[in-house]
Amino acid sequence: MNGDPRYAEALRAGLVDVLRSQGALSSDRVAAAFRVVPRHVFVPDVPIEVAYADDVVLMKRDDEGVAISSVSQPAIVAVMLEQAGIEPGHRVLEIGSGGYNAALLSELVGADGEVTTIDIDPEVTERASATLRAAGYEAVRVVRTDGVEGWDAGAPYDRIVVTVTAGDIAPAWIDQLAPAGRIVVPLRIRGQTRSLALDLQSDGSLRSRSSVNCGFVSMQGAGAEHGRVVPVVDDDVVLRMDSDQTIGKPSLDGPAVVRWTRVLLDREEPFCQLDLWLASVFEQYCVMSASRAAVKKRLVRPALRWGGAAVVRGETIAYLASQAGPKRDLVELGVRAHGPAAVLLAEEVAEQIRAWDAVQRGRPDPVFLIHPAGTTDLPDGPHFRTRNCVVTPRWD
Ligand SMILES: C[S@@+](CC[C@H](N)C(=O)[O-])C[C@H]1O[C@@H](n2cnc3c(N)ncnc32)[C@H](O)[C@@H]1O
């Protein structure tokens, strides 16, 4: 079946239906691009049915087994292309090459547009060049370089689409953007990654027009962002935070103070927006991960073992907890806290969970404003400081 073009066409049509039903695809132009680009050419080592499943195809791991390159999941590719709003004739820079997305971009910009895709890894650029050629997209320019530098020779770009998790907005991206241009980037802040569509404003700042939770491999090279890790109990309970945060080591000694909130969550409902709300209120927000052993020993009993919201104040820590709700599919959110100020901090965090539930839950994400570091007249609001910019979520 692999060689039958009608079979590939039928699989592509099926994928388009899936993406439409999920809401990942909404425009006819993006759907048309998905209908023609042969994804199986870009992932030649997997069966054709896998190539057209809505799944990421892993292409490379580093020496420690961490995924560093993939051909992205069609759903997030579709979402980001919809966010980008690419028009015929646009000049587009893609950061992070797999070949497939660059081919879709090429369909969207048409014969009058231009697509450049760059990747830090020569293995990836060689593969992308070869597969783009094999699929008939010779016009796409493939360059090996570190994405934080953008690619000045092709600027200005109407759109920059970053397909790797960034912890910052590189100044080169803003410099290389055309007036009224847009950057779509999976930006990681306080442990959460959102694909933001950021419109360039006349004062050089960026303003988000949409925000979608997502996950990507992490950026390598000069823009790699490792954050900080504070071990609380060896490797069993650790706190992760961004580089602009300093958080001391809390103690888990003594019994936990527990406060339940009566806020009920569907078991499938994501925590991301609540996490961002808590990160906006508490400067010393961080993400707590615990091993199975730590939970078994009841050192901690978090809502999410692999990474959930926590707030540290001096030696006190409060973290998100959950218990069974009144119905099978519901959980009640709560807070567990340890340390000298456990009662106060548990109550403050519980109050904020209730505030999020009352004010924000079910509403869209805040608008994100992004200003260069050093801007003196920043808008009000919490400020998350990355290497080169200040990110301000506006909840109003
Ligand atoms: C998820 S993959 C890209 C997927 C691709 N756009 C597609 O068509 O499916 C992310 C890529 O980003 C690349 N990458 C990581 N750090 C980078 C950097 N600093 N500059 C450019 N590329 C980078 C990786 O080598 C990897 O190939």
PDB file of N, CA and C in Angstrom, residues 317-366:
ATOM      1  N   ILE A 317       6.589  25.385  52.729  1.00  0.00           N
ATOM      2  CA  ILE A 317       6.160  25.030  51.368  1.00  0.00           C
ATOM      3  C   ILE A 317       4.672  24.657  51.400  1.00  0.00           C
ATOM      4  N   ALA A 318       3.945  25.121  50.379  1.00  0.00           N
ATOM      5  CA  ALA A 318       2.546  24.716  50.213  1.00  0.00           C
ATOM      6  C   ALA A 318       2.425  24.196  48.788  1.00  0.00           C
ATOM      7  N   TYR A 319       1.727  23.087  48.612  1.00  0.00           N
ATOM      8  CA  TYR A 319       1.582  22.548  47.250  1.00  0.00           C
ATOM      9  C   TYR A 319       0.167  22.055  47.007  1.00  0.00           C
ATOM     10  N   LEU A 320      -0.143  21.990  45.716  1.00  0.00           N
ATOM     11  CA  LEU A 320      -1.485  21.603  45.289  1.00  0.00           C
ATOM     12  C   LEU A 320      -1.734  20.125  45.582  1.00  0.00           C
ATOM     13  N   ALA A 321      -2.901  19.854  46.168  1.00  0.00           N
ATOM     14  CA  ALA A 321      -3.271  18.469  46.472  1.00  0.00           C
ATOM     15  C   ALA A 321      -4.676  18.229  45.928  1.00  0.00           C
ATOM     16  N   SER A 322      -5.068  16.974  45.866  1.00  0.00           N
ATOM     17  CA  SER A 322      -6.443  16.685  45.433  1.00  0.00           C
ATOM     18  C   SER A 322      -6.964  15.472  46.185  1.00  0.00           C
ATOM     19  N   GLN A 323      -8.285  15.394  46.306  1.00  0.00           N
ATOM     20  CA  GLN A 323      -8.908  14.207  46.883  1.00  0.00           C
ATOM     21  C   GLN A 323     -10.157  13.880  46.062  1.00  0.00           C
ATOM     22  N   ALA A 324     -10.651  12.657  46.226  1.00  0.00           N
ATOM     23  CA  ALA A 324     -11.824  12.245  45.451  1.00  0.00           C
ATOM     24  C   ALA A 324     -12.972  13.207  45.703  1.00  0.00           C
ATOM     25  N   GLY A 325     -13.697  13.538  44.629  1.00  0.00           N
ATOM     26  CA  GLY A 325     -14.845  14.432  44.768  1.00  0.00           C
ATOM     27  C   GLY A 325     -16.122  13.644  45.006  1.00  0.00           C
ATOM     28  N   PRO A 326     -17.271  14.333  44.992  1.00  0.00           N
ATOM     29  CA  PRO A 326     -18.536  13.654  45.267  1.00  0.00           C
ATOM     30  C   PRO A 326     -18.976  12.704  44.144  1.00  0.00           C
ATOM     31  N   LYS A 327     -18.401  12.863  42.935  1.00  0.00           N
ATOM     32  CA  LYS A 327     -18.715  11.938  41.838  1.00  0.00           C
ATOM     33  C   LYS A 327     -17.410  11.348  41.334  1.00  0.00           C
ATOM     34  N   ARG A 328     -17.503  10.210  40.620  1.00  0.00           N
ATOM     35  CA  ARG A 328     -16.302   9.483  40.205  1.00  0.00           C
ATOM     36  C   ARG A 328     -15.338  10.324  39.372  1.00  0.00           C
ATOM     37  N   ASP A 329     -15.890  11.192  38.500  1.00  0.00           N
ATOM     38  CA  ASP A 329     -15.020  11.936  37.588  1.00  0.00           C
ATOM     39  C   ASP A 329     -14.513  13.248  38.169  1.00  0.00           C
ATOM     40  N   LEU A 330     -14.854  13.513  39.406  1.00  0.00           N
ATOM     41  CA  LEU A 330     -14.469  14.813  39.976  1.00  0.00           C
ATOM     42  C   LEU A 330     -13.434  14.662  41.082  1.00  0.00           C
ATOM     43  N   VAL A 331     -12.528  15.660  41.141  1.00  0.00           N
ATOM     44  CA  VAL A 331     -11.608  15.727  42.290  1.00  0.00           C
ATOM     45  C   VAL A 331     -11.777  17.102  42.945  1.00  0.00           C
ATOM     46  N   GLU A 332     -11.533  17.129  44.231  1.00  0.00           N
ATOM     47  CA  GLU A 332     -11.549  18.420  44.938  1.00  0.00           C
ATOM     48  C   GLU A 332     -10.117  18.891  45.113  1.00  0.00           C
ATOM     49  N   LEU A 333      -9.890  20.155  44.803  1.00  0.00           N
ATOM     50  CA  LEU A 333      -8.542  20.701  44.960  1.00  0.00           C
ATOM     51  C   LEU A 333      -8.315  21.160  46.386  1.00  0.00           C
ATOM     52  N   GLY A 334      -7.087  21.045  46.805  1.00  0.00           N
ATOM     53  CA  GLY A 334      -6.737  21.500  48.143  1.00  0.00           C
ATOM     54  C   GLY A 334      -5.263  21.851  48.209  1.00  0.00           C
ATOM     55  N   VAL A 335      -4.794  22.133  49.401  1.00  0.00           N
ATOM     56  CA  VAL A 335      -3.399  22.532  49.598  1.00  0.00           C
ATOM     57  C   VAL A 335      -2.859  21.769  50.803  1.00  0.00           C
ATOM     58  N   ARG A 336      -1.642  21.292  50.681  1.00  0.00           N
ATOM     59  CA  ARG A 336      -0.937  20.712  51.833  1.00  0.00           C
ATOM     60  C   ARG A 336       0.283  21.584  52.060  1.00  0.00           C
ATOM     61  N   ALA A 337       0.595  21.840  53.312  1.00  0.00           N
ATOM     62  CA  ALA A 337       1.736  22.723  53.599  1.00  0.00           C
ATOM     63  C   ALA A 337       2.522  22.202  54.796  1.00  0.00           C
ATOM     64  N   HIS A 338       3.820  22.486  54.762  1.00  0.00           N
ATOM     65  CA  HIS A 338       4.726  22.136  55.867  1.00  0.00           C
ATOM     66  C   HIS A 338       5.549  23.371  56.202  1.00  0.00           C
ATOM     67  N   GLY A 339       5.973  23.473  57.440  1.00  0.00           N
ATOM     68  CA  GLY A 339       6.907  24.545  57.808  1.00  0.00           C
ATOM     69  C   GLY A 339       6.293  25.518  58.789  1.00  0.00           C
ATOM     70  N   PRO A 340       7.111  26.467  59.258  1.00  0.00           N
ATOM     71  CA  PRO A 340       6.676  27.362  60.332  1.00  0.00           C
ATOM     72  C   PRO A 340       5.443  28.211  59.965  1.00  0.00           C
ATOM     73  N   ALA A 341       5.287  28.567  58.687  1.00  0.00           N
ATOM     74  CA  ALA A 341       4.134  29.411  58.318  1.00  0.00           C
ATOM     75  C   ALA A 341       3.110  28.604  57.514  1.00  0.00           C
ATOM     76  N   ALA A 342       3.020  27.295  57.812  1.00  0.00           N
ATOM     77  CA  ALA A 342       2.194  26.403  56.989  1.00  0.00           C
ATOM     78  C   ALA A 342       0.720  26.813  56.969  1.00  0.00           C
ATOM     79  N   VAL A 343       0.169  27.185  58.122  1.00  0.00           N
ATOM     80  CA  VAL A 343      -1.262  27.508  58.173  1.00  0.00           C
ATOM     81  C   VAL A 343      -1.541  28.708  57.275  1.00  0.00           C
ATOM     82  N   LEU A 344      -0.743  29.758  57.455  1.00  0.00           N
ATOM     83  CA  LEU A 344      -0.961  30.991  56.690  1.00  0.00           C
ATOM     84  C   LEU A 344      -0.823  30.742  55.185  1.00  0.00           C
ATOM     85  N   LEU A 345       0.267  30.065  54.797  1.00  0.00           N
ATOM     86  CA  LEU A 345       0.519  29.875  53.360  1.00  0.00           C
ATOM     87  C   LEU A 345      -0.534  28.936  52.753  1.00  0.00           C
ATOM     88  N   ALA A 346      -0.912  27.886  53.482  1.00  0.00           N
ATOM     89  CA  ALA A 346      -1.946  26.973  52.958  1.00  0.00           C
ATOM     90  C   ALA A 346      -3.231  27.762  52.725  1.00  0.00           C
ATOM     91  N   GLU A 347      -3.570  28.647  53.658  1.00  0.00           N
ATOM     92  CA  GLU A 347      -4.822  29.399  53.494  1.00  0.00           C
ATOM     93  C   GLU A 347      -4.729  30.403  52.346  1.00  0.00           C
ATOM     94  N   GLU A 348      -3.561  31.029  52.203  1.00  0.00           N
ATOM     95  CA  GLU A 348      -3.395  31.984  51.085  1.00  0.00           C
ATOM     96  C   GLU A 348      -3.526  31.277  49.736  1.00  0.00           C
ATOM     97  N   VAL A 349      -2.877  30.112  49.625  1.00  0.00           N
ATOM     98  CA  VAL A 349      -2.926  29.398  48.333  1.00  0.00           C
ATOM     99  C   VAL A 349      -4.347  28.899  48.078  1.00  0.00           C
ATOM    100  N   ALA A 350      -5.006  28.379  49.122  1.00  0.00           N
ATOM    101  CA  ALA A 350      -6.388  27.896  48.964  1.00  0.00           C
ATOM    102  C   ALA A 350      -7.295  29.042  48.518  1.00  0.00           C
ATOM    103  N   GLU A 351      -7.081  30.203  49.086  1.00  0.00           N
ATOM    104  CA  GLU A 351      -7.904  31.366  48.716  1.00  0.00           C
ATOM    105  C   GLU A 351      -7.715  31.711  47.237  1.00  0.00           C
ATOM    106  N   GLN A 352      -6.478  31.590  46.761  1.00  0.00           N
ATOM    107  CA  GLN A 352      -6.218  31.899  45.343  1.00  0.00           C
ATOM    108  C   GLN A 352      -6.814  30.843  44.407  1.00  0.00           C
ATOM    109  N   ILE A 353      -6.867  29.598  44.864  1.00  0.00           N
ATOM    110  CA  ILE A 353      -7.520  28.559  44.042  1.00  0.00           C
ATOM    111  C   ILE A 353      -9.004  28.918  43.911  1.00  0.00           C
ATOM    112  N   ARG A 354      -9.589  29.358  45.020  1.00  0.00           N
ATOM    113  CA  ARG A 354     -11.014  29.740  44.977  1.00  0.00           C
ATOM    114  C   ARG A 354     -11.201  30.993  44.117  1.00  0.00           C
ATOM    115  N   ALA A 355     -10.245  31.913  44.184  1.00  0.00           N
ATOM    116  CA  ALA A 355     -10.354  33.144  43.378  1.00  0.00           C
ATOM    117  C   ALA A 355     -10.287  32.803  41.889  1.00  0.00           C
ATOM    118  N   TRP A 356      -9.351  31.916  41.515  1.00  0.00           N
ATOM    119  CA  TRP A 356      -9.255  31.501  40.101  1.00  0.00           C
ATOM    120  C   TRP A 356     -10.565  30.863  39.659  1.00  0.00           C
ATOM    121  N   ASP A 357     -11.109  30.015  40.516  1.00  0.00           N
ATOM    122  CA  ASP A 357     -12.356  29.310  40.187  1.00  0.00           C
ATOM    123  C   ASP A 357     -13.496  30.314  39.964  1.00  0.00           C
ATOM    124  N   ALA A 358     -13.532  31.345  40.803  1.00  0.00           N
ATOM    125  CA  ALA A 358     -14.640  32.302  40.744  1.00  0.00           C
ATOM    126  C   ALA A 358     -14.477  33.279  39.585  1.00  0.00           C
ATOM    127  N   VAL A 359     -13.247  33.681  39.294  1.00  0.00           N
ATOM    128  CA  VAL A 359     -13.023  34.807  38.383  1.00  0.00           C
ATOM    129  C   VAL A 359     -12.595  34.378  36.980  1.00  0.00           C
ATOM    130  N   GLN A 360     -11.770  33.355  36.900  1.00  0.00           N
ATOM    131  CA  GLN A 360     -11.078  33.104  35.635  1.00  0.00           C
ATOM    132  C   GLN A 360     -11.396  31.758  34.987  1.00  0.00           C
ATOM    133  N   ARG A 361     -11.691  30.778  35.787  1.00  0.00           N
ATOM    134  CA  ARG A 361     -11.870  29.417  35.257  1.00  0.00           C
ATOM    135  C   ARG A 361     -12.884  29.407  34.108  1.00  0.00           C
ATOM    136  N   GLY A 362     -12.526  28.721  33.031  1.00  0.00           N
ATOM    137  CA  GLY A 362     -13.426  28.628  31.879  1.00  0.00           C
ATOM    138  C   GLY A 362     -13.261  29.792  30.912  1.00  0.00           C
ATOM    139  N   ARG A 363     -12.484  30.782  31.307  1.00  0.00           N
ATOM    140  CA  ARG A 363     -12.247  31.921  30.395  1.00  0.00           C
ATOM    141  C   ARG A 363     -10.924  31.691  29.656  1.00  0.00           C
ATOM    142  N   PRO A 364     -10.706  32.443  28.557  1.00  0.00           N
ATOM    143  CA  PRO A 364      -9.445  32.252  27.833  1.00  0.00           C
ATOM    144  C   PRO A 364      -8.238  32.663  28.683  1.00  0.00           C
ATOM    145  N   ASP A 365      -7.077  32.231  28.250  1.00  0.00           N
ATOM    146  CA  ASP A 365      -5.823  32.637  28.905  1.00  0.00           C
ATOM    147  C   ASP A 365      -5.686  34.156  28.880  1.00  0.00           C
ATOM    148  N   PRO A 366      -4.850  34.709  29.749  1.00  0.00           N
ATOM    149  CA  PRO A 366      -4.620  36.157  29.678  1.00  0.00           C
ATOM    150  C   PRO A 366      -3.896  36.532  28.387  1.00  0.00           C
TER     151      PRO A 366
END
